[in-house]
């Protein structure tokens, strides 16, 4: 059901959106965060970057976002005009401005592009409705729960209607019930808005539930260990979460991750 | 039907009762205790004067000081106004200069590294030692005093605001960069709001320092016989052994300092109460 280095026809036929070609990143303190990373993100993909800490998955995301430049190799956007301004980014923490209301926080990306409060109001209203926060426009972040803050953060990342959404372990700090709910919500948004999502996580269960493709990464140096399709139909709901298929897929993904972790340790021992 | 009757009184255990009682006692004690101690101290002061037959030109009884405050009200309050004017203008300039310099420093690490040491030098050199120089170079009396109040008060604002501008959340800065924010947008929408709690903390200190700066400047200038603020009233009263008036002026200065601190604390609380940790009520 889940095989390394294969890809189903479904994702293979889609046009590529972005390729990383031999991307490496070295820091001045001698750490090699990434080395020779090749990966292709296709349009409409929900790709998870899964790996142990230190495998450079967040660095890869920052390079895609343009927040960091690769030491070697480069990015190929396949002629797409997607620039920095056409992507949304969701951080590990909600990263809201504590002094600003929910409305103003969501307004920020549009405001920075010169869109006035009145012009933006309709779009912000729709976005807040999508993340079930209608009525909380005037609240400030500290009045919200952790899950609600994350919803504001997601609304903010999508208010500019980007094609590509980058998420850096966004739900890692949330409780399980909230995380499940947000997983459902993000899948819904992905399908409705025809997004392409790159989702960084260290949770096997989350990556299997969400993505149509998982890229497993190993550490020291950060590299792609394997890549496979999650062959289960969307929409995925609570029934999928408790199905035998899901359990089997999770077991396969766990084994792949274990392989990546072992490879990381071997690399470490080999060097030492 | 398993509906819970909301109107029923909830049983409170002994620990909760103790906590409520302690909280109420603390709330009352916060005001009553200092006022009681103050009243007792004034009473003791009065008794000591009577029992030891201390002459009023050495230590006047509290009643006599109050009398002086009332009798010399016109003179003292007009002097207070002079001191207040210098204090507030000095504080205003300190805010403008402190925040302005901090914003300049925030534009470039190089500028900050180059000029911050000068601000420190200005801060650590005692103002009394600088004043004779100011006296030589500056003619205008008000300008002299203002310069003094400014030098004393601007540093906490500069140093706090600089710290605040540099402590904007890293991820938020990335987010601003991702959305193509200009330097001005980042300053106005991110760094200045981030610096607000730090700035207000600096302002609270600077308010008191501006008063000290104004009074010290008046003292040094007043020694040259060319001032009319509260400090010169104190010097004058000292020469004439008019202790009641001396105490009255002193009380006015202290009261002014307390009022300035309370007002600035209130301003700070009002500006931060919706979002900053420091202004939030403790929730258990």
Coordinates of C-alpha atoms in Angstrom, one line a residue:
Chain A
X1 CA 0.0 0.0 0.0
X2 CA 2.9 2.3 0.8
X3 CA 6.0 1.8 -1.1
X4 CA 9.3 3.7 -1.0
X5 CA 10.5 5.5 -4.1
X6 CA 7.2 5.0 -6.0
X7 CA 4.6 7.4 -6.9
X8 CA 1.0 6.9 -8.0
X9 CA -0.2 8.2 -11.2
X10 CA -2.4 10.7 -9.5
X11 CA 0.3 12.9 -8.2
X12 CA 2.8 12.1 -11.0
X13 CA 0.5 13.5 -13.6
X14 CA 0.2 16.9 -11.9
X15 CA 2.4 19.7 -13.1
X16 CA 5.4 20.4 -10.9
X17 CA 5.2 23.6 -9.0
X18 CA 8.6 23.8 -7.3
X19 CA 11.8 21.7 -7.3
X20 CA 14.7 21.7 -5.0
X21 CA 17.9 20.8 -6.9
X22 CA 20.9 19.6 -4.9
X23 CA 20.1 22.1 -2.1
X24 CA 22.7 22.3 0.6
X25 CA 23.0 24.7 3.6
X26 CA 26.0 25.1 5.7
X27 CA 26.3 27.5 8.7
X28 CA 29.4 29.3 9.7
X29 CA 29.6 27.3 13.0
X30 CA 30.4 24.2 10.9
X31 CA 26.9 22.6 11.0
X32 CA 25.7 21.3 7.7
X33 CA 21.9 21.6 7.9
X34 CA 21.1 20.3 4.5
X35 CA 23.1 18.4 1.9
X36 CA 22.2 17.5 -1.7
X37 CA 18.4 17.7 -1.2
X38 CA 16.3 17.0 -4.2
X39 CA 12.5 17.2 -4.1
X40 CA 9.7 18.2 -6.3
X41 CA 6.4 19.7 -5.0
X42 CA 3.6 19.3 -7.5
X43 CA 0.6 21.6 -7.8
X44 CA -2.1 20.6 -5.4
X45 CA 0.2 18.4 -3.4
X46 CA -0.1 18.1 0.4
X47 CA 3.5 17.1 1.1
X48 CA 4.8 16.4 4.6
X49 CA 8.4 16.7 5.5
X50 CA 8.8 14.1 8.2
X51 CA 12.0 13.5 10.2
X52 CA 13.8 13.6 13.5
X53 CA 14.9 16.9 15.0
X54 CA 18.0 18.3 13.3
X55 CA 17.2 16.8 9.9
X56 CA 16.9 20.3 8.4
X57 CA 13.2 20.1 7.6
X58 CA 12.6 23.6 8.9
X59 CA 15.7 24.9 7.1
X60 CA 14.3 23.5 3.9
X61 CA 11.0 25.3 4.5
X62 CA 12.8 28.6 5.2
X63 CA 14.7 28.2 1.9
X64 CA 11.5 27.6 0.0
X65 CA 10.0 30.7 1.6
X66 CA 13.0 32.7 0.6
X67 CA 13.9 33.5 4.3
X68 CA 17.2 31.7 3.8
X69 CA 19.4 31.2 0.8
X70 CA 20.9 27.8 -0.1
X71 CA 24.7 27.4 0.1
X72 CA 24.7 25.1 -2.9
X73 CA 22.0 24.1 -5.5
X74 CA 18.9 26.1 -6.0
X75 CA 15.1 26.3 -6.4
X76 CA 13.3 25.9 -9.7
X77 CA 9.8 27.4 -9.8
X78 CA 9.0 25.8 -13.2
X79 CA 8.2 29.1 -14.8
X80 CA 5.6 29.9 -12.2
X81 CA 5.5 33.5 -11.1
X82 CA 5.1 32.5 -7.5
X83 CA 7.4 34.8 -5.6
X84 CA 7.8 35.4 -1.9
X85 CA 4.6 37.4 -1.9
X86 CA 2.5 34.5 -3.2
X87 CA 3.0 32.1 -0.3
X88 CA 1.6 31.8 3.1
X89 CA 3.7 30.8 6.1
X90 CA 2.5 29.4 9.4
X91 CA 5.0 29.2 12.2
X92 CA 5.4 26.8 15.1
X93 CA 3.9 29.3 17.5
X94 CA 0.9 31.4 16.5
X95 CA 3.3 34.4 16.2
X96 CA 0.5 37.0 16.6
X97 CA 1.0 40.7 17.4
X98 CA -0.2 40.7 21.1
X99 CA -1.2 44.3 21.0
X100 CA -3.4 44.0 17.9
X101 CA -7.0 42.6 17.6
X102 CA -7.7 39.4 15.7
X103 CA -9.0 41.5 12.8
X104 CA -5.8 43.6 12.7
X105 CA -3.6 40.5 12.9
X106 CA -5.3 38.9 9.9
X107 CA -5.2 42.3 8.1
X108 CA -1.4 42.5 8.4
X109 CA -0.3 40.8 5.2
X110 CA -2.8 42.9 3.2
X111 CA -1.9 46.0 5.1
X112 CA 1.7 45.6 4.2
X113 CA 0.7 45.4 0.6
X114 CA -1.1 48.8 1.0
X115 CA -4.7 47.4 1.2
X116 CA -6.8 49.6 3.4
X117 CA -8.9 48.4 6.4
X118 CA -12.1 49.0 4.5
X119 CA -11.0 47.2 1.3
X120 CA -9.7 44.3 3.3
X121 CA -12.7 43.9 5.5
X122 CA -14.7 41.5 3.3
X123 CA -11.8 39.2 2.7
X124 CA -10.9 39.2 6.4
X125 CA -14.5 38.5 7.3
X126 CA -14.6 35.5 4.9
X127 CA -11.3 34.2 6.2
X128 CA -12.4 34.4 9.8
X129 CA -15.6 32.6 9.0
X130 CA -13.6 29.8 7.3
X131 CA -11.6 29.2 10.5
X132 CA -14.7 29.5 12.7
X133 CA -13.7 32.8 14.4
X134 CA -16.5 35.1 13.4
X135 CA -17.4 37.3 16.3
X136 CA -13.9 37.4 17.7
X137 CA -12.7 40.2 15.4
X138 CA -12.1 42.6 18.4
X139 CA -10.5 40.1 20.7
X140 CA -6.8 40.3 21.4
X141 CA -4.6 37.2 21.3
X142 CA -4.4 36.7 25.0
X143 CA -8.1 36.3 25.2
X144 CA -8.0 33.3 22.9
X145 CA -7.1 29.7 23.5
X146 CA -4.1 28.1 21.9
X147 CA -6.2 26.5 19.2
X148 CA -7.9 29.7 18.4
X149 CA -4.6 31.6 18.2
X150 CA -3.4 29.0 15.7
X151 CA -6.6 29.5 13.7
X152 CA -5.9 33.3 13.5
X153 CA -2.4 32.5 12.3
X154 CA -3.8 30.2 9.6
X155 CA -6.4 32.9 8.6
X156 CA -3.6 35.4 8.3
X157 CA -1.5 33.1 6.1
X158 CA -4.3 32.6 3.7
X159 CA -5.8 36.1 3.6
X160 CA -3.7 37.0 0.5
X161 CA -5.0 33.9 -1.3
X162 CA -1.6 32.3 -1.8
X163 CA -1.1 29.3 -4.0
X164 CA 1.5 27.7 -1.7
X165 CA 1.2 27.3 2.0
X166 CA 4.2 26.5 4.1
X167 CA 3.6 25.2 7.7
X168 CA 6.4 24.6 10.2
X169 CA 5.1 22.1 12.8
X170 CA 2.1 24.3 13.4
X171 CA 0.1 22.0 15.7
X172 CA 3.0 20.6 17.7
X173 CA 2.1 22.5 20.9
X174 CA -1.6 21.8 20.8
X175 CA -3.6 19.2 22.7
X176 CA -4.7 16.2 20.7
X177 CA -8.4 17.1 20.4
X178 CA -7.6 20.5 19.2
X179 CA -5.0 19.1 16.8
X180 CA -7.5 16.7 15.2
X181 CA -10.0 19.5 14.7
X182 CA -7.3 21.7 13.1
X183 CA -6.2 18.8 10.9
X184 CA -9.7 18.5 9.5
X185 CA -9.9 22.2 9.0
X186 CA -6.6 22.5 7.2
X187 CA -7.6 19.6 4.8
X188 CA -10.9 21.4 4.1
X189 CA -9.1 24.6 3.3
X190 CA -6.6 22.8 1.1
X191 CA -9.3 21.3 -1.0
X192 CA -11.6 24.3 -1.2
X193 CA -8.8 26.7 -2.1
X194 CA -6.8 24.3 -4.3
X195 CA -3.7 25.0 -2.2
X196 CA -0.4 23.4 -2.4
X197 CA 0.8 22.7 1.1
X198 CA 4.3 21.8 2.4
X199 CA 3.9 20.6 6.0
X200 CA 6.8 20.1 8.4
X201 CA 6.2 17.7 11.2
X202 CA 7.8 15.0 13.4
X203 CA 4.5 13.2 13.9
X204 CA 4.0 10.1 11.8
X205 CA 0.2 10.1 12.5
X206 CA -0.3 13.7 11.5
X207 CA 1.7 13.3 8.3
X208 CA -0.2 10.2 7.2
X209 CA -3.6 11.7 8.0
X210 CA -2.9 14.9 6.1
X211 CA -0.7 14.3 3.2
X212 CA -0.8 12.6 -0.2
X213 CA 3.0 12.4 -0.2
X214 CA 5.5 12.1 2.6
X215 CA 9.2 13.0 2.3
X216 CA 11.2 11.3 5.1
X217 CA 14.4 13.1 6.0
X218 CA 17.4 12.0 7.9
X219 CA 19.9 14.1 10.0
X220 CA 23.6 14.8 10.1
X221 CA 23.6 16.1 7.5
X222 CA 20.0 16.8 6.7
X223 CA 19.0 14.9 3.6
X224 CA 16.1 13.1 1.9
X225 CA 15.9 9.5 3.1
X226 CA 12.9 8.4 1.2
X227 CA 9.7 9.5 -0.3
X228 CA 6.3 7.8 -0.8
X229 CA 2.7 8.4 -1.6
X230 CA 0.0 7.9 1.0
X231 CA -2.5 5.9 -1.0
X232 CA -5.8 6.8 0.6
X233 CA -8.6 8.8 -0.8
X234 CA -9.8 12.2 0.3
X235 CA -11.8 13.5 2.0
X236 CA -10.3 11.9 5.1
X237 CA -12.4 12.1 8.2
X238 CA -12.8 10.5 11.6
X239 CA -13.7 7.1 10.0
X240 CA -10.3 7.2 8.2
X241 CA -8.6 8.0 11.5
X242 CA -9.8 4.8 13.1
X243 CA -9.6 2.6 10.0
X244 CA -7.3 -0.4 9.6
X245 CA -5.9 1.3 6.4
X246 CA -4.8 4.3 8.5
X247 CA -3.1 2.0 11.0
X248 CA -1.3 0.1 8.3
X249 CA -0.1 3.3 6.6
X250 CA 1.1 4.7 10.0
X251 CA 3.1 1.5 10.6
X252 CA 4.8 1.7 7.2
X253 CA 5.6 5.4 7.8
X254 CA 6.9 4.7 11.3
X255 CA 9.3 2.1 9.8
X256 CA 10.5 4.5 7.2
X257 CA 11.0 7.1 9.9
X258 CA 12.9 4.6 12.0
X259 CA 15.1 3.8 9.1
X260 CA 15.8 7.6 8.7
X261 CA 16.7 7.8 12.4
X262 CA 19.0 4.9 12.2
X263 CA 20.7 6.4 9.2
X264 CA 21.1 9.6 11.1
X265 CA 22.8 7.7 14.0
X266 CA 25.0 5.7 11.7
X267 CA 26.1 8.9 10.0
X268 CA 26.9 10.4 13.4
X269 CA 28.9 7.3 14.5
X270 CA 30.7 7.1 11.2
X271 CA 31.9 10.6 11.6
X272 CA 32.9 10.2 15.2
Chain B
X1 CA -33.3 15.0 33.8
X2 CA -29.8 15.7 35.2
X3 CA -29.8 19.4 34.9
X4 CA -27.6 21.1 37.4
X5 CA -29.3 23.7 39.5
X6 CA -27.2 26.8 38.9
X7 CA -28.8 28.9 41.6
X8 CA -27.8 26.5 44.4
X9 CA -25.1 28.0 46.6
X10 CA -21.8 26.2 46.0
X11 CA -20.3 24.8 49.1
X12 CA -16.9 26.4 49.9
X13 CA -14.3 24.5 51.7
X14 CA -12.2 25.9 54.6
X15 CA -9.2 26.6 52.4
X16 CA -11.2 28.7 50.0
X17 CA -12.7 30.6 52.9
X18 CA -9.3 31.4 54.3
X19 CA -8.1 32.5 50.8
X20 CA -11.0 34.9 50.4
X21 CA -10.5 36.3 53.9
X22 CA -6.8 36.8 53.3
X23 CA -7.4 38.6 50.0
X24 CA -9.9 40.9 51.5
X25 CA -7.5 41.7 54.4
X26 CA -4.7 42.4 51.9
X27 CA -6.9 44.7 49.8
X28 CA -7.7 46.8 52.9
X29 CA -4.3 46.6 54.4
X30 CA -2.6 47.9 51.2
X31 CA -4.1 51.4 51.9
X32 CA -4.7 51.4 55.7
X33 CA -1.3 50.2 56.8
X34 CA 0.9 52.8 55.1
X35 CA -1.6 55.6 56.1
X36 CA -1.6 54.4 59.7
X37 CA 2.2 54.2 59.9
X38 CA 2.4 57.7 58.3
X39 CA 0.0 59.1 60.9
X40 CA 1.9 57.4 63.7
X41 CA 5.2 58.8 62.5
X42 CA 3.8 62.3 62.3
X43 CA 2.3 61.9 65.8
X44 CA 5.7 60.7 67.1
X45 CA 7.5 63.7 65.4
X46 CA 5.1 66.0 67.1
X47 CA 5.6 64.4 70.5
X48 CA 9.4 64.4 70.1
X49 CA 9.3 68.1 69.4
X50 CA 7.2 68.8 72.5
X51 CA 8.9 66.4 74.9
X52 CA 12.4 67.6 74.0
X53 CA 11.4 71.2 73.7
X54 CA 13.1 71.4 70.3
X55 CA 12.9 75.0 69.0
X56 CA 10.9 75.4 65.8
X57 CA 13.8 76.8 63.8
X58 CA 15.6 73.4 64.4
X59 CA 12.7 71.0 64.0
X60 CA 9.2 72.5 63.7
X61 CA 6.1 70.6 64.8
X62 CA 4.0 69.2 62.0
X63 CA 1.2 71.7 62.8
X64 CA 3.7 74.6 62.3
X65 CA 4.8 73.1 58.9
X66 CA 1.2 72.9 57.9
X67 CA 0.7 76.5 59.0
X68 CA 3.7 77.5 56.9
X69 CA 2.3 75.6 53.9
X70 CA -0.9 77.6 54.3
X71 CA 0.6 81.0 55.0
X72 CA 3.2 80.8 52.3
X73 CA 0.9 79.1 49.8
X74 CA 1.1 81.9 47.3
X75 CA 4.9 82.0 47.3
X76 CA 5.4 78.2 47.5
X77 CA 2.9 77.3 44.8
X78 CA 4.2 79.9 42.3
X79 CA 7.6 78.4 42.9
X80 CA 6.2 74.9 42.5
X81 CA 4.8 76.0 39.1
X82 CA 8.3 77.1 38.0
X83 CA 9.7 73.8 39.0
X84 CA 6.9 71.8 37.4
X85 CA 7.3 73.7 34.2
X86 CA 11.0 72.7 34.0
X87 CA 10.2 69.2 35.0
X88 CA 7.6 68.6 32.3
X89 CA 9.4 70.4 29.6
X90 CA 12.5 68.4 30.5
X91 CA 10.5 65.1 30.5
X92 CA 9.0 66.0 27.2
X93 CA 12.4 66.7 25.7
X94 CA 13.7 63.5 27.3
X95 CA 10.9 61.5 25.6
X96 CA 11.5 63.1 22.3
X97 CA 15.3 62.8 22.5
X98 CA 15.3 59.3 24.0
X99 CA 12.8 57.8 21.6
X100 CA 14.3 59.7 18.6
X101 CA 17.8 58.4 19.4
X102 CA 16.5 54.9 20.1
X103 CA 14.8 54.8 16.7
X104 CA 18.0 56.1 15.1
X105 CA 20.0 53.4 16.9
X106 CA 17.5 50.8 15.8
X107 CA 18.1 51.6 12.1
X108 CA 21.7 50.3 12.3
X109 CA 23.8 48.3 14.7
X110 CA 26.7 50.5 13.6
X111 CA 25.1 53.7 14.7
X112 CA 24.1 52.1 18.0
X113 CA 27.7 50.8 18.6
X114 CA 29.2 54.2 17.7
X115 CA 27.0 56.5 19.8
X116 CA 25.6 54.5 22.7
X117 CA 28.8 54.9 24.8
X118 CA 28.4 58.7 24.6
X119 CA 24.9 58.4 26.1
X120 CA 26.4 56.3 28.9
X121 CA 29.1 58.9 29.6
X122 CA 26.5 61.6 29.8
X123 CA 24.5 59.4 32.2
X124 CA 27.2 58.4 34.6
X125 CA 28.8 61.8 35.0
X126 CA 27.1 63.6 38.0
X127 CA 25.0 66.5 36.8
X128 CA 26.3 68.7 39.6
X129 CA 29.8 68.3 38.1
X130 CA 28.6 69.2 34.6
X131 CA 26.5 72.2 35.6
X132 CA 29.4 74.7 35.9
X133 CA 30.2 74.1 32.3
X134 CA 26.6 74.5 31.2
X135 CA 26.6 77.7 33.3
X136 CA 29.5 79.0 31.2
X137 CA 28.2 78.0 27.8
X138 CA 24.5 78.7 28.1
X139 CA 23.1 82.1 28.8
X140 CA 19.4 81.6 29.1
X141 CA 18.3 80.5 32.6
X142 CA 15.4 78.3 31.4
X143 CA 17.6 76.6 28.8
X144 CA 20.2 75.8 31.5
X145 CA 17.7 74.2 33.8
X146 CA 16.0 72.3 30.9
X147 CA 19.3 71.0 29.7
X148 CA 20.0 69.6 33.2
X149 CA 16.6 67.9 33.6
X150 CA 17.0 66.5 30.1
X151 CA 20.5 65.0 30.7
X152 CA 19.3 63.3 33.9
X153 CA 16.0 62.0 32.5
X154 CA 16.7 60.9 28.9
X155 CA 18.9 57.9 29.5
X156 CA 16.4 55.4 30.9
X157 CA 14.1 56.2 28.0
X158 CA 16.8 55.8 25.5
X159 CA 18.2 52.6 27.0
X160 CA 14.8 51.0 27.5
X161 CA 13.4 52.0 24.1
X162 CA 16.5 50.7 22.4
X163 CA 16.1 47.4 24.2
X164 CA 12.4 47.3 23.3
X165 CA 12.9 48.1 19.6
X166 CA 15.4 45.2 19.4
X167 CA 13.2 42.7 21.2
X168 CA 10.5 42.3 18.5
X169 CA 9.6 38.7 17.9
X170 CA 11.9 37.0 15.4
X171 CA 9.2 35.1 13.7
X172 CA 7.1 38.2 13.3
X173 CA 10.1 39.9 11.7
X174 CA 10.3 37.0 9.3
X175 CA 6.6 37.4 8.6
X176 CA 7.1 41.1 7.8
X177 CA 10.0 40.2 5.5
X178 CA 7.9 37.6 3.8
X179 CA 5.3 40.1 3.1
X180 CA 7.7 42.6 1.7
X181 CA 7.4 45.1 4.5
X182 CA 9.3 48.3 4.1
X183 CA 11.7 49.5 6.9
X184 CA 9.2 52.1 7.9
X185 CA 6.3 49.6 8.1
X186 CA 8.4 47.3 10.2
X187 CA 9.3 50.2 12.5
X188 CA 5.8 51.5 12.8
X189 CA 3.7 48.3 12.9
X190 CA 6.1 46.0 14.7
X191 CA 9.1 47.5 16.5
X192 CA 7.5 50.5 18.1
X193 CA 4.5 48.5 19.5
X194 CA 7.0 45.9 20.7
X195 CA 9.0 48.6 22.4
X196 CA 6.0 50.2 24.1
X197 CA 6.1 48.2 27.5
X198 CA 9.9 48.9 27.7
X199 CA 9.4 52.6 26.9
X200 CA 6.7 53.0 29.5
X201 CA 9.0 51.4 32.1
X202 CA 11.6 53.9 31.2
X203 CA 9.1 56.7 31.3
X204 CA 8.2 55.9 34.9
X205 CA 11.8 56.2 35.9
X206 CA 12.4 59.3 33.8
X207 CA 9.4 61.1 35.4
X208 CA 11.0 61.0 38.8
X209 CA 14.5 61.8 37.4
X210 CA 13.2 64.9 35.5
X211 CA 12.0 66.3 38.8
X212 CA 15.3 65.5 40.5
X213 CA 17.2 67.0 37.5
X214 CA 15.1 70.2 37.7
X215 CA 15.5 70.6 41.5
X216 CA 19.3 69.9 41.4
X217 CA 19.7 72.3 38.5
X218 CA 17.8 75.0 40.5
X219 CA 20.0 74.3 43.5
X220 CA 23.2 74.8 41.6
X221 CA 21.8 77.8 39.6
X222 CA 20.1 79.1 42.8
X223 CA 23.4 79.2 44.6
X224 CA 24.3 81.8 42.0
X225 CA 21.1 83.6 43.0
X226 CA 19.2 83.5 39.8
X227 CA 16.3 81.1 40.2
X228 CA 12.8 81.1 41.5
X229 CA 11.8 77.5 41.8
X230 CA 11.1 75.4 44.9
X231 CA 14.8 74.6 45.3
X232 CA 15.7 78.3 45.7
X233 CA 12.9 78.6 48.2
X234 CA 14.6 75.9 50.2
X235 CA 18.0 77.5 50.0
X236 CA 16.5 80.9 51.0
X237 CA 14.6 79.3 53.9
X238 CA 17.8 77.6 55.0
X239 CA 19.7 80.9 55.1
X240 CA 17.0 82.5 57.2
X241 CA 16.6 79.4 59.5
X242 CA 13.0 79.3 58.4
X243 CA 12.6 75.6 59.1
X244 CA 8.8 75.4 58.7
X245 CA 8.9 76.8 55.2
X246 CA 11.9 74.6 54.4
X247 CA 9.8 71.5 55.4
X248 CA 6.8 72.8 53.6
X249 CA 8.8 73.1 50.3
X250 CA 10.2 69.7 50.9
X251 CA 6.8 68.2 51.3
X252 CA 5.6 69.8 48.1
X253 CA 8.5 68.4 46.1
X254 CA 7.9 64.9 47.5
X255 CA 4.2 65.1 46.8
X256 CA 5.0 66.2 43.3
X257 CA 7.3 63.3 42.7
X258 CA 4.6 60.9 44.0
X259 CA 1.9 62.4 41.8
X260 CA 4.2 62.2 38.8
X261 CA 4.9 58.5 39.5
X262 CA 1.2 57.6 40.1
X263 CA 0.1 59.4 36.9
X264 CA 2.8 57.7 34.7
X265 CA 2.0 54.3 36.3
X266 CA -1.7 54.9 35.5
X267 CA -0.9 55.9 31.9
X268 CA 1.3 52.8 31.5
X269 CA -1.4 50.5 32.9
X270 CA -4.1 52.0 30.7
X271 CA -1.9 51.6 27.6
X272 CA -0.9 48.0 28.3
X273 CA -3.9 46.6 30.1
X274 CA -5.4 44.7 27.2
X275 CA -2.3 42.8 26.1
X276 CA 0.8 43.0 28.2
X277 CA 1.7 40.5 30.9
X278 CA 2.7 43.2 33.3
X279 CA -0.7 44.8 33.3
X280 CA -2.8 41.6 33.6
X281 CA -4.6 40.5 36.7
X282 CA -3.3 37.4 38.2
X283 CA -5.5 34.5 37.3
X284 CA -5.1 31.2 39.1

